[in-house]
CSV table of C-alpha atoms and ligand atoms in Angstrom, one decimal:
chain,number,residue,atom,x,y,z
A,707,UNK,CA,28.9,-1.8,-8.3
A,708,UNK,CA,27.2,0.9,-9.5
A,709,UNK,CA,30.2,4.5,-9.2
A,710,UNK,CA,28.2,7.1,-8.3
A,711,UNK,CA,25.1,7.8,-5.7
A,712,UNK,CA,21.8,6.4,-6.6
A,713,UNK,CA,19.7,9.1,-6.1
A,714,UNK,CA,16.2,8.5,-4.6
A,715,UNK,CA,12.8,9.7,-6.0
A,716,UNK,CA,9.9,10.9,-3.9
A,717,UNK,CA,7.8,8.2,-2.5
A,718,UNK,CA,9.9,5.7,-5.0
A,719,UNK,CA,9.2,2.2,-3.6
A,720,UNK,CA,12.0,0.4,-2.6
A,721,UNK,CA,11.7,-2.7,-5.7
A,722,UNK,CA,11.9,0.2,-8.2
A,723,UNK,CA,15.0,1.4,-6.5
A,724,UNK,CA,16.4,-1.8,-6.4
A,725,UNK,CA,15.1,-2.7,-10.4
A,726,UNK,CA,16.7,0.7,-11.3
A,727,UNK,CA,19.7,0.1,-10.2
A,728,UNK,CA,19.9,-3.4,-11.6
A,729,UNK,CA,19.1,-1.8,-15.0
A,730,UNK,CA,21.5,0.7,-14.6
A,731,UNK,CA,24.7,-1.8,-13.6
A,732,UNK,CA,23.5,-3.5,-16.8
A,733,UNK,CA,23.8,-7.0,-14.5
A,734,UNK,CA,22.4,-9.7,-16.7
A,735,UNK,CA,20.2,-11.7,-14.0
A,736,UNK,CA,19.0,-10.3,-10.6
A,737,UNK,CA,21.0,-12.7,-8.6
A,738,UNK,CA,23.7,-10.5,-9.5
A,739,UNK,CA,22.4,-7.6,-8.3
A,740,UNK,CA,21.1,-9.2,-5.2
A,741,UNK,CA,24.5,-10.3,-4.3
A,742,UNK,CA,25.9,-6.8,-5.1
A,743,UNK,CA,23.2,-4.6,-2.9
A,744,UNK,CA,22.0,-7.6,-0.2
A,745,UNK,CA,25.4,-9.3,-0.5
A,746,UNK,CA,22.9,-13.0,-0.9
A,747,UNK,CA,22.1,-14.1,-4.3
A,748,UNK,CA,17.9,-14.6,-3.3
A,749,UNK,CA,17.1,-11.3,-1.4
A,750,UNK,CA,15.8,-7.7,-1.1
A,751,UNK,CA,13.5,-7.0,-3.9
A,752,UNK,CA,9.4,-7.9,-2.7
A,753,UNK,CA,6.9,-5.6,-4.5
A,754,UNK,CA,5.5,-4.7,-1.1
A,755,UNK,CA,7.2,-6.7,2.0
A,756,UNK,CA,11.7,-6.5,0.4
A,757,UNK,CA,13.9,-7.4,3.1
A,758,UNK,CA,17.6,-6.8,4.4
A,759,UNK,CA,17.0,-3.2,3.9
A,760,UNK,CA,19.7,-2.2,6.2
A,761,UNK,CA,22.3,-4.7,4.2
A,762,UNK,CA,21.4,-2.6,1.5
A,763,UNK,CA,21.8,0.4,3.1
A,764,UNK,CA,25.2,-0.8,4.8
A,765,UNK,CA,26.5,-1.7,1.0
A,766,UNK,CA,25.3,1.6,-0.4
A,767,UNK,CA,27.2,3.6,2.3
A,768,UNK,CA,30.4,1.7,2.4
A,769,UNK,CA,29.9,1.9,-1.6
A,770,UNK,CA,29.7,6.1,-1.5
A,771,UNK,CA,32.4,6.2,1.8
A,772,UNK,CA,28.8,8.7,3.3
A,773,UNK,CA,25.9,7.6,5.5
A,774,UNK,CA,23.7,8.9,2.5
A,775,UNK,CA,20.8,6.1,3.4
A,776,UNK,CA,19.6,5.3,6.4
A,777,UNK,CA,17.6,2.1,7.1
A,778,UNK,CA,14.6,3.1,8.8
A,779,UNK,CA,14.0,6.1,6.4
A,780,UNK,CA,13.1,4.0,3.5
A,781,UNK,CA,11.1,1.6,5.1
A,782,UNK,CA,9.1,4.7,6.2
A,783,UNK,CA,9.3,6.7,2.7
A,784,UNK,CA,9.8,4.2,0.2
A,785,UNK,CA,7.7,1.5,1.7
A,786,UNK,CA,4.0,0.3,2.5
A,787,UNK,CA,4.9,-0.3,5.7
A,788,UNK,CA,3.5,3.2,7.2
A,789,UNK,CA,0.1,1.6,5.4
A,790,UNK,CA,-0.2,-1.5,7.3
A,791,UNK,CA,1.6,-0.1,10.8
A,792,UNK,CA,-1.6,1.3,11.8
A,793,UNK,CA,-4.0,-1.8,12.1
A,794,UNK,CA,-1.3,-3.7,13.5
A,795,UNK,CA,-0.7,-5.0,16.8
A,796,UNK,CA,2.7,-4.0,18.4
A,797,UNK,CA,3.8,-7.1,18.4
A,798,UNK,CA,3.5,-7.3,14.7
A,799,UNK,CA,4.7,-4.1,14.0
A,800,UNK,CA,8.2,-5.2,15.8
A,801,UNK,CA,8.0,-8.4,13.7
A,802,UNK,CA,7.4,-6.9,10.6
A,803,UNK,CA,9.9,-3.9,11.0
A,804,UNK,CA,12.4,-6.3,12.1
A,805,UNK,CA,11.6,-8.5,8.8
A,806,UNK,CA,12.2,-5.5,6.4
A,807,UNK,CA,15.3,-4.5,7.7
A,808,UNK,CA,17.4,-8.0,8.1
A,809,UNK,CA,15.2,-10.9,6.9
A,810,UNK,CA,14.3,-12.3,9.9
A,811,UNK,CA,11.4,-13.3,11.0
A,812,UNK,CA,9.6,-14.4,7.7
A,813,UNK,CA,6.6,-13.1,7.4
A,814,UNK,CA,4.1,-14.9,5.4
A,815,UNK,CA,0.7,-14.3,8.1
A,816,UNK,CA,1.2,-10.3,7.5
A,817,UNK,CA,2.0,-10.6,3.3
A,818,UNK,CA,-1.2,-13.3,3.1
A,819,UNK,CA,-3.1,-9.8,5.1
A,820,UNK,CA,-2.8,-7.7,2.3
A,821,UNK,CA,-5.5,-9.5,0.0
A,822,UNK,CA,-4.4,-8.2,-3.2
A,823,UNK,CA,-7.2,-7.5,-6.3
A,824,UNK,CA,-7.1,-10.1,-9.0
A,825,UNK,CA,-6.2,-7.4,-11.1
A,826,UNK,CA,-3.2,-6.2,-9.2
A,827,UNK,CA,-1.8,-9.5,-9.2
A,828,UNK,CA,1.8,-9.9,-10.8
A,829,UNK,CA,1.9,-5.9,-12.4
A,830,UNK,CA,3.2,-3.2,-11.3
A,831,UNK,CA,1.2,0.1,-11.3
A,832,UNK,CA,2.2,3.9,-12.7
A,833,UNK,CA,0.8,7.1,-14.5
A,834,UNK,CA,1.4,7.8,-17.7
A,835,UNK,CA,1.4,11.3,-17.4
A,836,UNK,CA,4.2,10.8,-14.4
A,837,UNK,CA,5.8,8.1,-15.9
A,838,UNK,CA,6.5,10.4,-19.2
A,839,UNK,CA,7.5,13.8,-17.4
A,840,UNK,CA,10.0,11.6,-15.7
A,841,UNK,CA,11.7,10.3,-18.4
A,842,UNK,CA,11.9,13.4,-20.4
A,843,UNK,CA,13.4,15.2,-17.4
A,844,UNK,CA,15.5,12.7,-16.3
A,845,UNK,CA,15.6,10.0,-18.4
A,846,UNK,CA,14.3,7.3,-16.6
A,847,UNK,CA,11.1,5.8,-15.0
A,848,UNK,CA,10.5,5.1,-11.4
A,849,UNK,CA,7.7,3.3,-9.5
A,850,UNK,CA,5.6,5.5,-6.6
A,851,UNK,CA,4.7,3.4,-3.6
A,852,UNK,CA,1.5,5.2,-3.2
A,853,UNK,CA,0.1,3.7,-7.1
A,854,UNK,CA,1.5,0.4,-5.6
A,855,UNK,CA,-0.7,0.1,-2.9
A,856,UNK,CA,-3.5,-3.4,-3.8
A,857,UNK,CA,-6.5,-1.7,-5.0
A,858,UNK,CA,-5.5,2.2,-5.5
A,859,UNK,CA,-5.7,2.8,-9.4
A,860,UNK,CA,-5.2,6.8,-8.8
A,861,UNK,CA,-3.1,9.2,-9.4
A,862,UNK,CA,-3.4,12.4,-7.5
A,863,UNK,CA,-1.2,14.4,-9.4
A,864,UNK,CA,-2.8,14.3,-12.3
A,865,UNK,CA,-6.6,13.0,-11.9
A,866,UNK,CA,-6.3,9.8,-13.6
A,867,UNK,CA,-6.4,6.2,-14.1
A,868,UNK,CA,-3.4,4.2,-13.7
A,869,UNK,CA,-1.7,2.0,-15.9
A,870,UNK,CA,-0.6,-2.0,-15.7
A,871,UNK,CA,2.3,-3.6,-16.8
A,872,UNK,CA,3.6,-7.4,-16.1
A,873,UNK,CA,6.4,-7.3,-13.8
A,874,UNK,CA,8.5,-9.8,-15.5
A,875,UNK,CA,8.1,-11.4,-18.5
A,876,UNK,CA,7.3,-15.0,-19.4
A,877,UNK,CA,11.0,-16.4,-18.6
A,878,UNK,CA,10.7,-14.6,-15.3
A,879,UNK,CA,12.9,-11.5,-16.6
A,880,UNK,CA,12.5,-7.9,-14.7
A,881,UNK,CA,10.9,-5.6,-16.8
A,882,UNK,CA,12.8,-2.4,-17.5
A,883,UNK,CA,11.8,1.1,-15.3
A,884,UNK,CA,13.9,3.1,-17.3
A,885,UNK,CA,12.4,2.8,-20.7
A,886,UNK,CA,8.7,1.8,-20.3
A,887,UNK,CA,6.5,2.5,-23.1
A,888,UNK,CA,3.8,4.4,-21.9
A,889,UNK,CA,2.0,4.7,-24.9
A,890,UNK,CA,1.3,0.9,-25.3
A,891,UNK,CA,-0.3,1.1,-22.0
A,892,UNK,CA,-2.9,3.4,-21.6
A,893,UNK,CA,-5.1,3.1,-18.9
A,894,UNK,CA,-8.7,1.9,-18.9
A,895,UNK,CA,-11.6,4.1,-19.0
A,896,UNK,CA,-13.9,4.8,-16.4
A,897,UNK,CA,-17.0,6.7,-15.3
A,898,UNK,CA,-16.7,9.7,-13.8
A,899,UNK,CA,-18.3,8.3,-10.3
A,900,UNK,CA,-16.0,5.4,-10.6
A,901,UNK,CA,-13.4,7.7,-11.0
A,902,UNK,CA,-14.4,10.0,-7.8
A,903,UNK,CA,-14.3,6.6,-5.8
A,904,UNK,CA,-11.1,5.7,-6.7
A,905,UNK,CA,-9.7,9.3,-6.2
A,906,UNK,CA,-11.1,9.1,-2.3
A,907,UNK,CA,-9.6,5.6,-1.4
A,908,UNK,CA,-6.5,7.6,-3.1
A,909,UNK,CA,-6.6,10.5,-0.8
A,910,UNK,CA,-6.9,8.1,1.8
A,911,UNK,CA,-3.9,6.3,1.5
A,912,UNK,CA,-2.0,9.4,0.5
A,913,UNK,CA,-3.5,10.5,3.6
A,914,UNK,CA,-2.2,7.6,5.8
A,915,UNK,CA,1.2,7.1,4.2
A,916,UNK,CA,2.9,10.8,4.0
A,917,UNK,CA,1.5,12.1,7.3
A,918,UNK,CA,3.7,11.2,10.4
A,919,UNK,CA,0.7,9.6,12.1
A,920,UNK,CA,1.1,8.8,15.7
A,921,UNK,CA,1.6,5.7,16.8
A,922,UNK,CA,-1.9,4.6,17.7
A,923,UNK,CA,-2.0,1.0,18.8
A,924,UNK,CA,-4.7,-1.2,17.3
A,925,UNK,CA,-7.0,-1.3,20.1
A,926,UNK,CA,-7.2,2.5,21.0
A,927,UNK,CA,-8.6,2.4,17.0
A,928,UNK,CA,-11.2,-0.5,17.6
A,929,UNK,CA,-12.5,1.4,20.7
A,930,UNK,CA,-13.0,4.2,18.7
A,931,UNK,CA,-14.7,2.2,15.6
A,932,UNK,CA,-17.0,0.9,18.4
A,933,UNK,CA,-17.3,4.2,19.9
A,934,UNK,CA,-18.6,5.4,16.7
A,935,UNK,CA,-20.7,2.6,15.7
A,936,UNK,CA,-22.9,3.5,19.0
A,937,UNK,CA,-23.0,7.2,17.8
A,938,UNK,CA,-24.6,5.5,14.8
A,939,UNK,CA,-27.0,3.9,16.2
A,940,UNK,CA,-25.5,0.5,15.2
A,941,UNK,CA,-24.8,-1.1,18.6
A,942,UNK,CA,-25.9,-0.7,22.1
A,943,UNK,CA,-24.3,-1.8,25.0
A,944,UNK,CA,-25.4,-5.3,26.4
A,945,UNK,CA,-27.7,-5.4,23.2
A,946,UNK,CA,-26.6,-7.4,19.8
A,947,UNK,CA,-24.7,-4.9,16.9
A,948,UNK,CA,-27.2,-4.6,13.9
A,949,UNK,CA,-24.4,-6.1,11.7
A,950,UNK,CA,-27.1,-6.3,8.4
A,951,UNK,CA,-27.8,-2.9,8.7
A,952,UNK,CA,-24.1,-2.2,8.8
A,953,UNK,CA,-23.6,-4.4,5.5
A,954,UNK,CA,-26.5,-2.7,3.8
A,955,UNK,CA,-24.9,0.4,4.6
A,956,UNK,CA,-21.5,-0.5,3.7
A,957,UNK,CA,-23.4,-1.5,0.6
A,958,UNK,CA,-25.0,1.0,-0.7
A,959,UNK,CA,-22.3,3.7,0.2
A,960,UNK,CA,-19.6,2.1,-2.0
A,961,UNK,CA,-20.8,1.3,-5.4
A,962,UNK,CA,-20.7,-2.5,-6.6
A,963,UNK,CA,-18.3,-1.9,-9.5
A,964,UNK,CA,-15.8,-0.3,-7.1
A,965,UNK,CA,-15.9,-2.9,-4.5
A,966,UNK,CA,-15.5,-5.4,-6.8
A,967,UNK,CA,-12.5,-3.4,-8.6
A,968,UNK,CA,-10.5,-3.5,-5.4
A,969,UNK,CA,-11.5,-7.5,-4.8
A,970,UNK,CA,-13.9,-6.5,-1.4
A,971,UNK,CA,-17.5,-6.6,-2.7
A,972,UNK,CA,-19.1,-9.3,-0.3
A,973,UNK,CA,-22.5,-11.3,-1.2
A,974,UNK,CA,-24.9,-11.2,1.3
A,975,UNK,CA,-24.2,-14.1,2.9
A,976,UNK,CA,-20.7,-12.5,3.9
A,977,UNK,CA,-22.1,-9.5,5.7
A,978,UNK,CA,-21.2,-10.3,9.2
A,979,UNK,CA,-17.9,-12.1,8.4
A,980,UNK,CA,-15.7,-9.1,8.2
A,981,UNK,CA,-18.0,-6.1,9.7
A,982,UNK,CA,-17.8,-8.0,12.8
A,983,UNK,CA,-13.8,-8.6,12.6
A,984,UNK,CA,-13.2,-5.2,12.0
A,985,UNK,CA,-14.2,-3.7,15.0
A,986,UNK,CA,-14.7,-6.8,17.8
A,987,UNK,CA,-12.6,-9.3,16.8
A,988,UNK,CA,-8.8,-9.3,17.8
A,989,UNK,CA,-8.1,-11.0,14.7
A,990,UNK,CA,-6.0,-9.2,12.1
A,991,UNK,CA,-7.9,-7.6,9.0
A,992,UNK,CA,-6.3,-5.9,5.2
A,993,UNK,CA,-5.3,-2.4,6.1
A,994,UNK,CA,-7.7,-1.6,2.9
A,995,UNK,CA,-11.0,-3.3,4.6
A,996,UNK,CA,-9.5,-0.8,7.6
A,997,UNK,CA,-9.8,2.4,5.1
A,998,UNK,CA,-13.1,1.6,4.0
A,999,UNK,CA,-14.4,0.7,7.0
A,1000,UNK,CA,-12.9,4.2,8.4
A,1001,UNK,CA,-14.3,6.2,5.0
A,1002,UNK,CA,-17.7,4.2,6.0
A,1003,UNK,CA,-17.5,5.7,9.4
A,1004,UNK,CA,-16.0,8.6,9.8
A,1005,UNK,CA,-15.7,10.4,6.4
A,1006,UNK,CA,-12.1,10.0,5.4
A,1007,UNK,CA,-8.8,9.1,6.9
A,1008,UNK,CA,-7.5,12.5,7.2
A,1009,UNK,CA,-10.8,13.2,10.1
A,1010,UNK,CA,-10.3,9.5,11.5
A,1011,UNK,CA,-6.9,10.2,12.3
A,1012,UNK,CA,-6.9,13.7,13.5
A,1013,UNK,CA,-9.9,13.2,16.0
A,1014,UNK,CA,-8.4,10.0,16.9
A,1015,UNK,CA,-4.9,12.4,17.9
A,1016,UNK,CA,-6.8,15.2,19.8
B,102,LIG,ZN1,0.5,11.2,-12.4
């Protein structure tokens, strides 16, 4: 066990936290450190759904002799889960909540929701301009939450591109957090328009993961999508939505290369199969299809939400 407090960066996600401190104890596999912070040998750690947060928290307490953690703090700050609470019905959110904090329920339908990018598959994501400032000042990496996120590729900080790196290496070994090599990784080069997309989906999720939002349910959202889509001119009442004007749209506002970097450009033939289930259909939909649809509609996240609270 590790002696002393484990401090906490800003908007760290919870894996790097757990990574850090299995780098730090020097533990030679991660069942180790499981059984140390989860008290189970197979726990804790998921990229973007961990679980037995409050075992952890109950460890690192007893651990310090201080409540210095609390449970539902870091699922809120050093999770995705104020991403995905949103578009969620309450039902779910209980579920999933409940999930990150003991185990329990599993919760495979809500992790298969976040359709994750080809590219973002198995790597983690940071900024080399972050990633170096922190380990000059303090001698070790972290991972933010926000760069995390399937399909952001931003940093806001520092306007640009962000880096990959494998998560584990071919024998399934963690990588390190405290000593990356930023150099070897340097992020890829983009257009400038490219670039200016990839910063708005970023202030989007920035948006919806660092403001308290109130706790909309799912359907007062829909109503408002649909709402808007009559303002539009998209859909009457008792008359059929004009879903291929939607798509064609929702086409033409995004640009092809960006859909396809974030694993959502749709060929034609596709055009009413999630436009329709965004809005109309109680089925559950990726909290990023959410964001663009909301960018599509109402300009950003930031004037979704705040007209959507007044
Ligand atoms: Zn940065």
């Amino acid at each position: 066990m590790l002696g002393h407090f484990l401090e906490i960066y800003p908007n760290e996600i919870f894996y790097s936290i757990c990574v850090r401190y299995h780098n730090l104890t020097g533990q030679k596999n991660y069942q180790g450190t499981a059984k140390e912070l989860f008290d189970k040998k197979h726990s804790g750690r998921g990229l973007f759904f961990p679980s037995n947060i409050s075992v952890f928290t109950d460890v690192m307490n007893q651990s310090m002799g201080k409540n210095c953690m609390n449970a539902i703090d870091i699922i809120n700050n050093n999770t995705i889960f104020p991403l995905i609470k949103p578009f969620i019905s309450k039902q779910q959110k209980i579920r999933l909540m409940s999930s990150l904090l003991s185990g329990i329920p599993k919760i495979c339908g809500i992790a298969d929701l976040l359709a994750i990018p080809e590219n973002d598959k198995g790597v983690i994501k940071f900024c080399n301009k972050c990633m170096k400032k922190f380990l000059k000042e303090r001698e070790e990496g972290y991972l933010n939450r926000l760069h995390q996120v399937p399909g952001n590729d931003f940093c806001l900080i520092h306007n640009n591109v962000l880096s990959r790196y494998e998560k584990s290496n071919k024998s399934g070994k963690i990588i390190n957090i405290l000593n990356i090599d930023c150099d070897s990784h340097v992020p890829e080069k983009v257009s400038k328009s490219l670039q200016e997309e990839k910063r708005n989906f970023s202030v989007d999720i920035e948006y919806i993961m660092t403001n308290k939002l109130r706790d909309e349910s799912i359907e007062i959202i829909r109503k408002r999508y649909i709402e808007r889509l009559a303002e539009l001119g998209f859909y009457k009442i008792f008359e059929f939505m004009d879903y291929k004007r939607l798509y064609d749209v929702y086409i033409n506002f995004f640009s092809k290369e960006f859909l396809n970097d974030i694993g959502f450009y749709d060929s034609d033939k596709d055009y009413n199969s999630w436009v329709q289930d965004i809005p109309f259909i109680k089925k559950q939909s990726s909290p990023i299809r959410h964001l663009l649809f909301i960018r599509l509609l109402f300009g950003s996240a930031k004037a979704f939400f705040e007209d959507l609270s007044l």
